[in-house]
mmCIF file of C-alpha atoms and ligand atoms in Angstrom:
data_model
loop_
_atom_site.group_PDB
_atom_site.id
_atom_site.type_symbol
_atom_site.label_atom_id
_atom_site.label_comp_id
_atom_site.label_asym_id
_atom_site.label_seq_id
_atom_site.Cartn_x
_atom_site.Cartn_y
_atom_site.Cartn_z
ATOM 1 C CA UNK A 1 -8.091 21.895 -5.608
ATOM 2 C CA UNK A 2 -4.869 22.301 -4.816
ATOM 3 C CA UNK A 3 -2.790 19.539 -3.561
ATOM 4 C CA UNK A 4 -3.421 16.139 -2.933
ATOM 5 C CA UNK A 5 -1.069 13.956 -0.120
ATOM 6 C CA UNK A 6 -0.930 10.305 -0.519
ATOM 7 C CA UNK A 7 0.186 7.384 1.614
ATOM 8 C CA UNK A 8 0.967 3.782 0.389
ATOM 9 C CA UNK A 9 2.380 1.340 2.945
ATOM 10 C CA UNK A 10 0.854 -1.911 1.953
ATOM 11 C CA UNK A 11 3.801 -4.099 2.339
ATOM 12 C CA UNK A 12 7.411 -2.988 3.183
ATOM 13 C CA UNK A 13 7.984 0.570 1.879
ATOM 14 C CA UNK A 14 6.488 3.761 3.933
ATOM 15 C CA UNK A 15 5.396 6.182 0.740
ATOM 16 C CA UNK A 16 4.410 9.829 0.790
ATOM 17 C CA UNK A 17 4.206 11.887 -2.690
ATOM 18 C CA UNK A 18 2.447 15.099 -3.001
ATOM 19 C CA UNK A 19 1.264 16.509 -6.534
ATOM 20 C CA UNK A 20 -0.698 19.565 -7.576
ATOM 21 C CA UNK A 21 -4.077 19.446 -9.922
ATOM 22 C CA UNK A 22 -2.551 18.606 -13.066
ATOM 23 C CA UNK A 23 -0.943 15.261 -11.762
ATOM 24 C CA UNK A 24 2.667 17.085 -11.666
ATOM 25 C CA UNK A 25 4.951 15.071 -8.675
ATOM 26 C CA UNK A 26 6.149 17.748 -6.361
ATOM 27 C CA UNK A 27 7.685 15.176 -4.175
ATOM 28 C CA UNK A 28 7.725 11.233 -3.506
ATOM 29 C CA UNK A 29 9.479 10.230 -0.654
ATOM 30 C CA UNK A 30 9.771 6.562 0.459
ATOM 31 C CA UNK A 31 11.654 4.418 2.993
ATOM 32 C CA UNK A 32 12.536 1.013 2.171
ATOM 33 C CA UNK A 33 13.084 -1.352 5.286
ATOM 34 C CA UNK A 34 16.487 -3.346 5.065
ATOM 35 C CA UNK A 35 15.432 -5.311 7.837
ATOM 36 C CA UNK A 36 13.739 -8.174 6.287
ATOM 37 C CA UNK A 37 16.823 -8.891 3.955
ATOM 38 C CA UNK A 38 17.941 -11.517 6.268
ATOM 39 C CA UNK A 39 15.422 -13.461 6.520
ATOM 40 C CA UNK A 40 14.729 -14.385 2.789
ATOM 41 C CA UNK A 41 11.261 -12.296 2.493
ATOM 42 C CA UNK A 42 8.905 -9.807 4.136
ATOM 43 C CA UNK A 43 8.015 -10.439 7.632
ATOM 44 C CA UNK A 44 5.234 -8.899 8.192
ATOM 45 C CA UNK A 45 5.600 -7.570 12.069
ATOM 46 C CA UNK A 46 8.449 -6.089 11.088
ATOM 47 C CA UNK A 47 7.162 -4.757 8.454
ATOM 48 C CA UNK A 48 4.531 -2.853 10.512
ATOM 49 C CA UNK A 49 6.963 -1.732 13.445
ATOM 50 C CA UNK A 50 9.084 -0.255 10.599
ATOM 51 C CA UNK A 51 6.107 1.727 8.941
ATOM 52 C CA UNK A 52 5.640 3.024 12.376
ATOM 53 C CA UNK A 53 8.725 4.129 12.914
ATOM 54 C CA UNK A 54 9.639 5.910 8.971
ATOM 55 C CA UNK A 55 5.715 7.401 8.779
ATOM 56 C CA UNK A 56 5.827 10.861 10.630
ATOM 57 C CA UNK A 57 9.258 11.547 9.020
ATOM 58 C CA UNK A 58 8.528 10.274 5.232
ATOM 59 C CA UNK A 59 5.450 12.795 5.693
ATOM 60 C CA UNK A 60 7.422 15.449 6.791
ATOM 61 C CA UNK A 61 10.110 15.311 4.253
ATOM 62 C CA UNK A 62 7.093 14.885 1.421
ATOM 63 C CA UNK A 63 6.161 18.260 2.477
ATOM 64 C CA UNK A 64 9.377 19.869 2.608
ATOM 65 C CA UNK A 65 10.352 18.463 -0.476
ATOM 66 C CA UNK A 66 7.709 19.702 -2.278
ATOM 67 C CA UNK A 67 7.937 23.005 0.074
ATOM 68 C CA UNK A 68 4.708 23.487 0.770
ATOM 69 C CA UNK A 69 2.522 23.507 4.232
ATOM 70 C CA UNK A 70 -0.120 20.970 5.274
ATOM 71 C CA UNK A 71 -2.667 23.545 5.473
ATOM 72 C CA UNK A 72 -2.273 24.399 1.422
ATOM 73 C CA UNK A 73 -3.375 20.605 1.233
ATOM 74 C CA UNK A 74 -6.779 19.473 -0.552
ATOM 75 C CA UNK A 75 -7.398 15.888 0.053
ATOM 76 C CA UNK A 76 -5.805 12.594 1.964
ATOM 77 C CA UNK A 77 -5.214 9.694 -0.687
ATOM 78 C CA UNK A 78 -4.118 6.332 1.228
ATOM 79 C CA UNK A 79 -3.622 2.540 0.094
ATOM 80 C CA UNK A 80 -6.267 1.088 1.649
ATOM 81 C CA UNK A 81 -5.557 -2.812 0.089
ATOM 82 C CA UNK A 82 -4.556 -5.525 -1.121
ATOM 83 C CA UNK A 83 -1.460 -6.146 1.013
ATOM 84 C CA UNK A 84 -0.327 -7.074 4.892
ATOM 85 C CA UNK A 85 -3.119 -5.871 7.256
ATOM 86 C CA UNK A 86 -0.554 -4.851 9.805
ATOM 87 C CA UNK A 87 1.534 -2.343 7.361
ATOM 88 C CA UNK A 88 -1.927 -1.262 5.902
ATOM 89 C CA UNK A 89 -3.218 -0.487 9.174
ATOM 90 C CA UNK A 90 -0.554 2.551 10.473
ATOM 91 C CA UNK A 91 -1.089 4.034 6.475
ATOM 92 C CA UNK A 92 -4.872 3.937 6.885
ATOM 93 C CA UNK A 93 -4.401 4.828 10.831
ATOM 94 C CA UNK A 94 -2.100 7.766 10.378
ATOM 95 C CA UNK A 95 -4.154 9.457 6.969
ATOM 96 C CA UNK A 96 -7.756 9.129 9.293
ATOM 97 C CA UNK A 97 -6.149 11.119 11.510
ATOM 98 C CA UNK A 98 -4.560 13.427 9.158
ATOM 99 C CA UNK A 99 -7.154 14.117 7.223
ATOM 100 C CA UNK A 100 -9.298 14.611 10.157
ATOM 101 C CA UNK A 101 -7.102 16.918 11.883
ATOM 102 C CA UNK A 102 -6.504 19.299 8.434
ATOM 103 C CA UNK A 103 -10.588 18.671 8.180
ATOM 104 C CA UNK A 104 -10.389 18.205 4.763
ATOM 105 C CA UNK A 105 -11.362 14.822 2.652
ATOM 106 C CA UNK A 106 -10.009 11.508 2.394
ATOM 107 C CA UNK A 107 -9.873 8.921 -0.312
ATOM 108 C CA UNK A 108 -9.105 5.065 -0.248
ATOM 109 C CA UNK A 109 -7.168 4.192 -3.171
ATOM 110 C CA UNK A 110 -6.930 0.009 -4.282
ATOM 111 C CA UNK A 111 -2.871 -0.680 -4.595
ATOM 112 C CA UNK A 112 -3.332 -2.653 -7.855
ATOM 113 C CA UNK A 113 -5.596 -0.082 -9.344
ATOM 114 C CA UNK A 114 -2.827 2.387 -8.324
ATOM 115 C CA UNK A 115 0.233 0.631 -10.127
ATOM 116 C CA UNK A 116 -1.902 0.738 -13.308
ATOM 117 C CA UNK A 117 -2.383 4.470 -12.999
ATOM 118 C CA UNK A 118 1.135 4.897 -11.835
ATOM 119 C CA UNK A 119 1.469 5.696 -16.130
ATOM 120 C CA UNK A 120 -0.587 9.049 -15.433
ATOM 121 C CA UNK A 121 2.270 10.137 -13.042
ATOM 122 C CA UNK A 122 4.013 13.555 -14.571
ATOM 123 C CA UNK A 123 7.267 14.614 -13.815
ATOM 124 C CA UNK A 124 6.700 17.414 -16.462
ATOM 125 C CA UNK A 125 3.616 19.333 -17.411
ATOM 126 C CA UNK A 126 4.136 18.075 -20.943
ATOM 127 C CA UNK A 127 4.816 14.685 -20.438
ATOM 128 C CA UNK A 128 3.009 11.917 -22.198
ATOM 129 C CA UNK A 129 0.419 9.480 -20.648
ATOM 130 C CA UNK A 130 -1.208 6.573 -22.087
ATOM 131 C CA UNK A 131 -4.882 7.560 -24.003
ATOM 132 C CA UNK A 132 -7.900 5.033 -22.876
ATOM 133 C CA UNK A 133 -8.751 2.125 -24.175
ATOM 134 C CA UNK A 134 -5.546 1.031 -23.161
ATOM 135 C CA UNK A 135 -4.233 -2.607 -22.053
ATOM 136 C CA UNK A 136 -2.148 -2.981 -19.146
ATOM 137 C CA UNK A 137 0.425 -6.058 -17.791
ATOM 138 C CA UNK A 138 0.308 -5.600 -14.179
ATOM 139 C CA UNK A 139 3.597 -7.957 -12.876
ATOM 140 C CA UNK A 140 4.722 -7.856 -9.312
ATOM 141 C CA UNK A 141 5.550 -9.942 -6.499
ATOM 142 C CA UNK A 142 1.787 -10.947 -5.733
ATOM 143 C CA UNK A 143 -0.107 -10.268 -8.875
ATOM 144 C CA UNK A 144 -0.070 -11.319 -12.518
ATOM 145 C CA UNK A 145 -3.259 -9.752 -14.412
ATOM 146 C CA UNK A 146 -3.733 -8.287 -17.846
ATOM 147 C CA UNK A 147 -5.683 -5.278 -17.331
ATOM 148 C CA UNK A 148 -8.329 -3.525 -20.191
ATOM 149 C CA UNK A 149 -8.695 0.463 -18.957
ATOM 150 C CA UNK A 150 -11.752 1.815 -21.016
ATOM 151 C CA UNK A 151 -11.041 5.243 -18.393
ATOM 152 C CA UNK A 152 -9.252 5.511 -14.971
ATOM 153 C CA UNK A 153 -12.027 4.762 -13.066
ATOM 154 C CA UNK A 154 -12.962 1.790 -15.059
ATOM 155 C CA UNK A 155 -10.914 -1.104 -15.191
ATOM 156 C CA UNK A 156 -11.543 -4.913 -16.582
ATOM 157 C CA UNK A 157 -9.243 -7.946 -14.829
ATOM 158 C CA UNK A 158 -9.464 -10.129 -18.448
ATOM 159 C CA UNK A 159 -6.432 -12.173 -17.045
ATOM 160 C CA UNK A 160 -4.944 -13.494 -14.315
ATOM 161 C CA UNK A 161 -2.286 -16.167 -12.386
ATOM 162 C CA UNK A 162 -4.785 -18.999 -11.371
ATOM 163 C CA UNK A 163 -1.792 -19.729 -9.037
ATOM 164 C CA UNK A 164 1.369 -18.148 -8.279
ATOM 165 C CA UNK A 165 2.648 -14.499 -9.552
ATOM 166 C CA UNK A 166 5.444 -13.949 -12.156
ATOM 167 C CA UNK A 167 7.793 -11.924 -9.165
ATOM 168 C CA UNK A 168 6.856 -14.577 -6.755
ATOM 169 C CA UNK A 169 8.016 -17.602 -9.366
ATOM 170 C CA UNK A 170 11.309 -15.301 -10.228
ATOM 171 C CA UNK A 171 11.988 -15.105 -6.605
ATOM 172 C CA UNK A 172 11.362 -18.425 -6.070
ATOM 173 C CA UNK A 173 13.748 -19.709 -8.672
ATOM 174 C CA UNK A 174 16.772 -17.051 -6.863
ATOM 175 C CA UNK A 175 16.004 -18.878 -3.804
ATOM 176 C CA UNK A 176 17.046 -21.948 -5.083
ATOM 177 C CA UNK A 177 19.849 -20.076 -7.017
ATOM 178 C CA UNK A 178 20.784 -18.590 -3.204
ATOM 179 C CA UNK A 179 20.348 -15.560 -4.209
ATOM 180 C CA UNK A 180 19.561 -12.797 -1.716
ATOM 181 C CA UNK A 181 15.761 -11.641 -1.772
ATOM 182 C CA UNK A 182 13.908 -10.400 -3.894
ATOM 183 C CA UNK A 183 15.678 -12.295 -6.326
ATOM 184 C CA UNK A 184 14.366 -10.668 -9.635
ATOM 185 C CA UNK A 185 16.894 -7.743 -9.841
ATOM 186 C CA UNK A 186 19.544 -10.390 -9.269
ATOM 187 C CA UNK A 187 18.665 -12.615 -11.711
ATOM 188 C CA UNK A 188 18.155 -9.464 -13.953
ATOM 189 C CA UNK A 189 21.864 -8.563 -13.726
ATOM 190 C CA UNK A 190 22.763 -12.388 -14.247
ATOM 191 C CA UNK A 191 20.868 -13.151 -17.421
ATOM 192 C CA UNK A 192 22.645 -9.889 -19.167
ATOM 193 C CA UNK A 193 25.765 -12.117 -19.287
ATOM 194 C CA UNK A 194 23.543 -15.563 -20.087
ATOM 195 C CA UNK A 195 21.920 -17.493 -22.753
ATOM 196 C CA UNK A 196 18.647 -19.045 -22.013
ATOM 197 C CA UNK A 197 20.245 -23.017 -23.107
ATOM 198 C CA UNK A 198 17.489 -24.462 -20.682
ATOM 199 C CA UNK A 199 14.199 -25.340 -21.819
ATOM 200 C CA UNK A 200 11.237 -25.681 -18.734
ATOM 201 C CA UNK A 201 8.037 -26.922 -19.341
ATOM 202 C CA UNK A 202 4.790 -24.522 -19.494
ATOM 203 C CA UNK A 203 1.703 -24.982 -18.179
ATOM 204 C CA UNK A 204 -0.616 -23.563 -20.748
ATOM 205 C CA UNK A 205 -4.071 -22.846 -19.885
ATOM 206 C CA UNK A 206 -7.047 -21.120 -21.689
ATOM 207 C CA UNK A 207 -7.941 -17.393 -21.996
ATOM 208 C CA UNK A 208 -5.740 -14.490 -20.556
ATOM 209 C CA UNK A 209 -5.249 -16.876 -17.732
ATOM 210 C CA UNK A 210 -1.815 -17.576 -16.441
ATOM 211 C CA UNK A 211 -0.270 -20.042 -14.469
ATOM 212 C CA UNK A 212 3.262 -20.314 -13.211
ATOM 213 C CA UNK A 213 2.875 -23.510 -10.544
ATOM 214 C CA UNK A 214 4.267 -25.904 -13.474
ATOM 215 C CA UNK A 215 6.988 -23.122 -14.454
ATOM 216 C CA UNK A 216 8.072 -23.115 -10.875
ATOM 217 C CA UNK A 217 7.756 -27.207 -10.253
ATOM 218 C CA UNK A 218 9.835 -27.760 -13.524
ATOM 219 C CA UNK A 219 12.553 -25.517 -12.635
ATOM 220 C CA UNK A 220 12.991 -27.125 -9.413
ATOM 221 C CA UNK A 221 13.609 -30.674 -10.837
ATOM 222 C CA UNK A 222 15.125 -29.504 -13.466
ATOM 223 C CA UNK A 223 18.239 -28.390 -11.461
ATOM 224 C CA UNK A 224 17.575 -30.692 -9.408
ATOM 225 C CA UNK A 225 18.412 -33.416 -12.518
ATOM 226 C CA UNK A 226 21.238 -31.175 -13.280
ATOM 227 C CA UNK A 227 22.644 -31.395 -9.581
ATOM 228 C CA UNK A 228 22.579 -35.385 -9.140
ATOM 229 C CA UNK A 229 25.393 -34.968 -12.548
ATOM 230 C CA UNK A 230 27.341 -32.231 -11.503
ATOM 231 C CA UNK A 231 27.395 -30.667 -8.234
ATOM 232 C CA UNK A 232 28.811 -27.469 -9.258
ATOM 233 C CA UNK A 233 26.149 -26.927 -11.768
ATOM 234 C CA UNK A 234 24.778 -23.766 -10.313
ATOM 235 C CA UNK A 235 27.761 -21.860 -9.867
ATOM 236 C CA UNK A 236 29.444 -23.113 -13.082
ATOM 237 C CA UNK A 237 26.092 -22.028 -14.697
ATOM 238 C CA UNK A 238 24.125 -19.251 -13.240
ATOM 239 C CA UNK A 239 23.642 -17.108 -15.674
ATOM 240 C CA UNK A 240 22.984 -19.319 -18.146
ATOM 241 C CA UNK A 241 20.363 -20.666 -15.418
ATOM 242 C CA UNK A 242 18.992 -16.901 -14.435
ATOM 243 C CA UNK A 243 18.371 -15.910 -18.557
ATOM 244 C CA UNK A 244 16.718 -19.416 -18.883
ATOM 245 C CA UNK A 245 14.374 -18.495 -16.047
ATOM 246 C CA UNK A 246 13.975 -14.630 -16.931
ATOM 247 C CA UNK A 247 12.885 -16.111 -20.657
ATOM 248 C CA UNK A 248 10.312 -18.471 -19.127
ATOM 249 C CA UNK A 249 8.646 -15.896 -17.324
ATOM 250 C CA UNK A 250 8.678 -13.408 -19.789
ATOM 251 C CA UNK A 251 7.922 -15.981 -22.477
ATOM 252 C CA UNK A 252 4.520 -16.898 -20.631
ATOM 253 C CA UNK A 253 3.507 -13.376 -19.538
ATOM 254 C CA UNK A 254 4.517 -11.935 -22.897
ATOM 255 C CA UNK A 255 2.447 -15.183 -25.159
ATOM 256 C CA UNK A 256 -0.968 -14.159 -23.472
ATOM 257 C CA UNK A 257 -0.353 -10.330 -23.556
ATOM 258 C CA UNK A 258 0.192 -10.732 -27.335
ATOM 259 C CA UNK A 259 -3.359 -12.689 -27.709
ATOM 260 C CA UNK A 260 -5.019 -10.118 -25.601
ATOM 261 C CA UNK A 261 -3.536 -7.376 -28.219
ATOM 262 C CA UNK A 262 -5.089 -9.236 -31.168
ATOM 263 C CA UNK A 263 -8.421 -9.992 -29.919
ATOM 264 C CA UNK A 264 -9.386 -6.436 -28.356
ATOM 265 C CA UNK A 265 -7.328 -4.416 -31.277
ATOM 266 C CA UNK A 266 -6.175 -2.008 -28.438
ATOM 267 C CA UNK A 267 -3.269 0.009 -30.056
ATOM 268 C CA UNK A 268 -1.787 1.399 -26.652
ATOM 269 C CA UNK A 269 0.020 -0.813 -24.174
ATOM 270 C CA UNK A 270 1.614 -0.551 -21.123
ATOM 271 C CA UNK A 271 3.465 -2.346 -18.245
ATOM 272 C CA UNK A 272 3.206 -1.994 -14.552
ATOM 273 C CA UNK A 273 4.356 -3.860 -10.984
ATOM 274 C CA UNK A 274 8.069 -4.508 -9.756
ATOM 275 C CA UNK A 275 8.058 -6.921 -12.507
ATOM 276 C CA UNK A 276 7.827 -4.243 -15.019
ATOM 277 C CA UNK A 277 11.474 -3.109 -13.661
ATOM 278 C CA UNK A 278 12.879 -6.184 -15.775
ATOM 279 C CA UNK A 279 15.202 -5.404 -18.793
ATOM 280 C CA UNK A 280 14.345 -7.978 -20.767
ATOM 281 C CA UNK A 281 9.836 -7.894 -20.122
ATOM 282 C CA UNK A 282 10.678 -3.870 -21.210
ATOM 283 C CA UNK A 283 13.228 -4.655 -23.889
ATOM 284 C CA UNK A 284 10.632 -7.219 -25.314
ATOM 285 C CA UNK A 285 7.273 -5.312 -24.600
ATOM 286 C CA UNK A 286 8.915 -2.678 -26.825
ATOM 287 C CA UNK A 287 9.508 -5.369 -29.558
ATOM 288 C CA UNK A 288 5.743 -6.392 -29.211
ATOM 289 C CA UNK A 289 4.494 -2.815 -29.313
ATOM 290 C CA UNK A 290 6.633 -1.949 -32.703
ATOM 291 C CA UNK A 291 5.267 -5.455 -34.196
ATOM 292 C CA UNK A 292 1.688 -4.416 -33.660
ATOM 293 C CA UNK A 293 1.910 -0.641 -34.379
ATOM 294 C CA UNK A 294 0.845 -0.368 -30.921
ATOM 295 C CA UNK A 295 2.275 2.774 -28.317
ATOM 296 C CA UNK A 296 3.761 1.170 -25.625
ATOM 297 C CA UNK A 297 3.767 2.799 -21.945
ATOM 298 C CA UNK A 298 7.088 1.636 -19.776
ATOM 299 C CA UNK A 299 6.967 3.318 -16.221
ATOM 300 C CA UNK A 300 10.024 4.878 -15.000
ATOM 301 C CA UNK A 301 12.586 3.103 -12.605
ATOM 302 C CA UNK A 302 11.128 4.890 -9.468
ATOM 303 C CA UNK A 303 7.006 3.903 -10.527
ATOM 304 C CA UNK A 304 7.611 -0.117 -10.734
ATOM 305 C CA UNK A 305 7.889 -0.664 -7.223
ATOM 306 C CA UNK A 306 5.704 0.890 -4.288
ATOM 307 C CA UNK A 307 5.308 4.390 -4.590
ATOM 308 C CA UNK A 308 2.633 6.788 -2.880
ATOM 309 C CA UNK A 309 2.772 8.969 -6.622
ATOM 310 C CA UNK A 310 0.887 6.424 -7.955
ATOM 311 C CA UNK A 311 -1.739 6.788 -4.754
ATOM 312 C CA UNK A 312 -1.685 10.191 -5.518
ATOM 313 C CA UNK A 313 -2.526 10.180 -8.860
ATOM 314 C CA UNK A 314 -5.546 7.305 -8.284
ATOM 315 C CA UNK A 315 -6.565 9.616 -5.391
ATOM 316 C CA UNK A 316 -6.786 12.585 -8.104
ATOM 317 C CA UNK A 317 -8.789 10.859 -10.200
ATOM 318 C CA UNK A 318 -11.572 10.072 -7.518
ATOM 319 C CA UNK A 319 -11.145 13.544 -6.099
ATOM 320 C CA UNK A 320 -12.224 15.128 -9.659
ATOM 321 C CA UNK A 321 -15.654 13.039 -9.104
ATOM 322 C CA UNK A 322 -15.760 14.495 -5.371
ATOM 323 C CA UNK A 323 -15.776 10.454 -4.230
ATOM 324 C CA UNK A 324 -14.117 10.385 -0.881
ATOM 325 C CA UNK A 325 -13.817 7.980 1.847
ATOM 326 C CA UNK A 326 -15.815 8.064 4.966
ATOM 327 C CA UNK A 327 -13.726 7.985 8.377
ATOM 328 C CA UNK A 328 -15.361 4.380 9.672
ATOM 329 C CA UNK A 329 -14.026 2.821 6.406
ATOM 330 C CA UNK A 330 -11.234 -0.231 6.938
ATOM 331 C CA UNK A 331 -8.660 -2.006 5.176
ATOM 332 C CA UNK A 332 -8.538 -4.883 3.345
ATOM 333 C CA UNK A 333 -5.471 -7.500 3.453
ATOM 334 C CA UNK A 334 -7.514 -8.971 -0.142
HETATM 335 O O1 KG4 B 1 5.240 -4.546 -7.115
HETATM 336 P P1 KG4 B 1 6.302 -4.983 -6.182
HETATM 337 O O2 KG4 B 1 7.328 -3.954 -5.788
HETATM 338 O O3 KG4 B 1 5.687 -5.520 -4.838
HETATM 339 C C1 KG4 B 1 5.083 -6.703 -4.581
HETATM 340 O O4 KG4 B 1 4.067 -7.070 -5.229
HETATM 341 O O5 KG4 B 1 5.566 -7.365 -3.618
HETATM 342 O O6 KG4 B 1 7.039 -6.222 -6.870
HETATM 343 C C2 KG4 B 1 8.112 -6.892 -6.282
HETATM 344 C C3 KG4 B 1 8.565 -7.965 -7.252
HETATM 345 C C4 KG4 B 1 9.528 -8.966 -6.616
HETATM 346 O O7 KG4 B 1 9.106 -10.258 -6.956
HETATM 347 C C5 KG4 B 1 10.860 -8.637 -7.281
HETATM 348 O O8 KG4 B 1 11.757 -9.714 -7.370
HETATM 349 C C6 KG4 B 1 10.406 -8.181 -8.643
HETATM 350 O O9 KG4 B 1 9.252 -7.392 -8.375
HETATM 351 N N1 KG4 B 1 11.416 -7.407 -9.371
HETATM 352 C C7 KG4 B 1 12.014 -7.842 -10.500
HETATM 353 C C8 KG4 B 1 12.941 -6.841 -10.875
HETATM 354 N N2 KG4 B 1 12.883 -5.839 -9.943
HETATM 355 C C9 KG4 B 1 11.944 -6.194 -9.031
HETATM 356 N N3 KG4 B 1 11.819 -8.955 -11.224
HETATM 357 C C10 KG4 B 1 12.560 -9.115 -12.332
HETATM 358 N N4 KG4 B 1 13.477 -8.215 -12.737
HETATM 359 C C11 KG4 B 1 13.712 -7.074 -12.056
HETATM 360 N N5 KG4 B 1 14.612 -6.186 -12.485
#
């Protein structure tokens, strides 16, 4: 084996990353679309007309980036789902016909499965990744789960949001903040200069579950309260508002990671999602990790969000057990 090309476009960012056989990135290329900015969230036919358009190029700068030709290629790795059917489509689309035209194998890669591995990324040979069992909180803007890895091809869900996802509820609460979308970075930046003074109410519910319906409800009426006495409250208090929210969220995601730590005894920990980008889930993931002797994994900047390094990598895995995809296979929005 040589080297393995991946694709991820499940929602709004066209990914291609190359790496060789011992999970080193040669390149990781990705264009993120602007266009749905405006409009408060994704949009998902203009997601797909975008993927179109940045594909072909993304590829060709993956290659040149990591200077090598498409014939010294081994395998095709692609997101094949969870995410928008439309955007998934022209990533499965264009790697079929890739693959097919380079006649060499293909492999379907699940985007969740892929953040999780996105800790087995190297940017060095020598670089340290995460030894199994390890426990994983995988946060982004559609998933919430607490994830036991007993190897990379074996992975348990023992948690997960019986309702809405930690990014989602963040963004949610930067709408109402008018801030632009995706809110979390924004209410990142905002909470540096904040104290959490506001207290919402939790829903609490059994097991690794989570659920963030209440979270989101209660900060709504909250402000809401705080509106009908003083118009200005928002501006006069945003970041005071944005570290109150940002400690909710963290508060509930961190409470239930904590629990799964004691029961399983799992000594290595990690983080993973767009969520993971947060200052204060790292800053306080690194607390929990020194006050349970555990080693705690943090991905780089560059692996929280939608990457095709992290397809790679998931597609290396399944390559090493020669399981490839067959050309008939589809994707799935779920
Ligand atoms: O994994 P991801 O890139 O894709 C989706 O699942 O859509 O996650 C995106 C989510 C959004 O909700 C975004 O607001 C959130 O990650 N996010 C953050 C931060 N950076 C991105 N949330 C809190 N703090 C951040 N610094």
């Amino acid at each position: 084996m040589k080297y393995i090309l991946a694709i991820e476009s499940s929602c709004d960012d066209t990914s291609c990353s190359i790496i060789d056989s011992s999970f080193c990135v040669l390149s990781n290329v990705t264009a993120s679309q602007e266009v749905h900015k405006i409009y408060g969230g994704v949009v998902p036919e203009l997601a797909s007309r975008a993927h179109q358009q940045n594909i072909i190029p993304v590829v060709d700068k993956a290659l040149k980036d990591a200077k090598i030709t498409k014939q010294q290629l081994s395998a095709v790795a692609f997101t094949r789902g969870p995410g928008l059917m439309g955007s998934l489509l022209v990533g499965v689309s264009f790697a079929k016909s890739f693959a097919r035209a380079l006649n060499i194998p293909l492999i379907d890669v699940n985007h969740l499965e892929a953040h999780v591995l996105a800790h087995f990324i190297k940017d060095t040979p020598d670089q340290k990744v995460p030894q199994f069992p390890f426990l994983c909180l995988l946060v982004s803007g559609g998933n919430t789960q607490i994830i036991l890895l007993e190897s990379p091809r074996k992975m348990q869900v023992i948690g997960k949001t019986i309702d809405d996802a930690a990014g989602e509820t963040i963004d949610k609460a930067a709408k109402i903040l008018s801030l632009p979308y995706p809110g979390g970075p924004h209410i990142d930046i905002l909470a540096k200069e904040g104290k959490p003074t506001l207290a919402f109410s939790q829903s609490n519910i059994k097991n690794y579950d989570y659920s963030f319906s209440g979270l989101k409800t209660s900060i709504l009426y909250t402000l809401r309260d705080k509106l009908k006495e003083n118009p200005n409250y928002i501006q006069e208090n945003l970041n005071d508002i944005a570290a109150s929210v940002q400690k909710a969220v963290v508060d509930s995601l961190l409470g239930k990671f904590e629990k799964a730590i004691k029961d399983t005894k799992i000594k290595t920990i990690a983080v993973a999602g767009g969520v993971s980008a947060n200052s204060e889930l790292r800053r306080r993931l690194q607390e929990l990790g020194e006050k349970h002797k555990c080693e705690v994994f943090i991905p780089k900047f560059s692996y929280t969000t939608d990457n095709a390094a992290m397809v790679a990598v998931a597609g290396l895995f399944k390559f090493q057990q020669q399981d490839f995809a067959h050309l008939g296979l589809a994707a799935y929005a779920r």
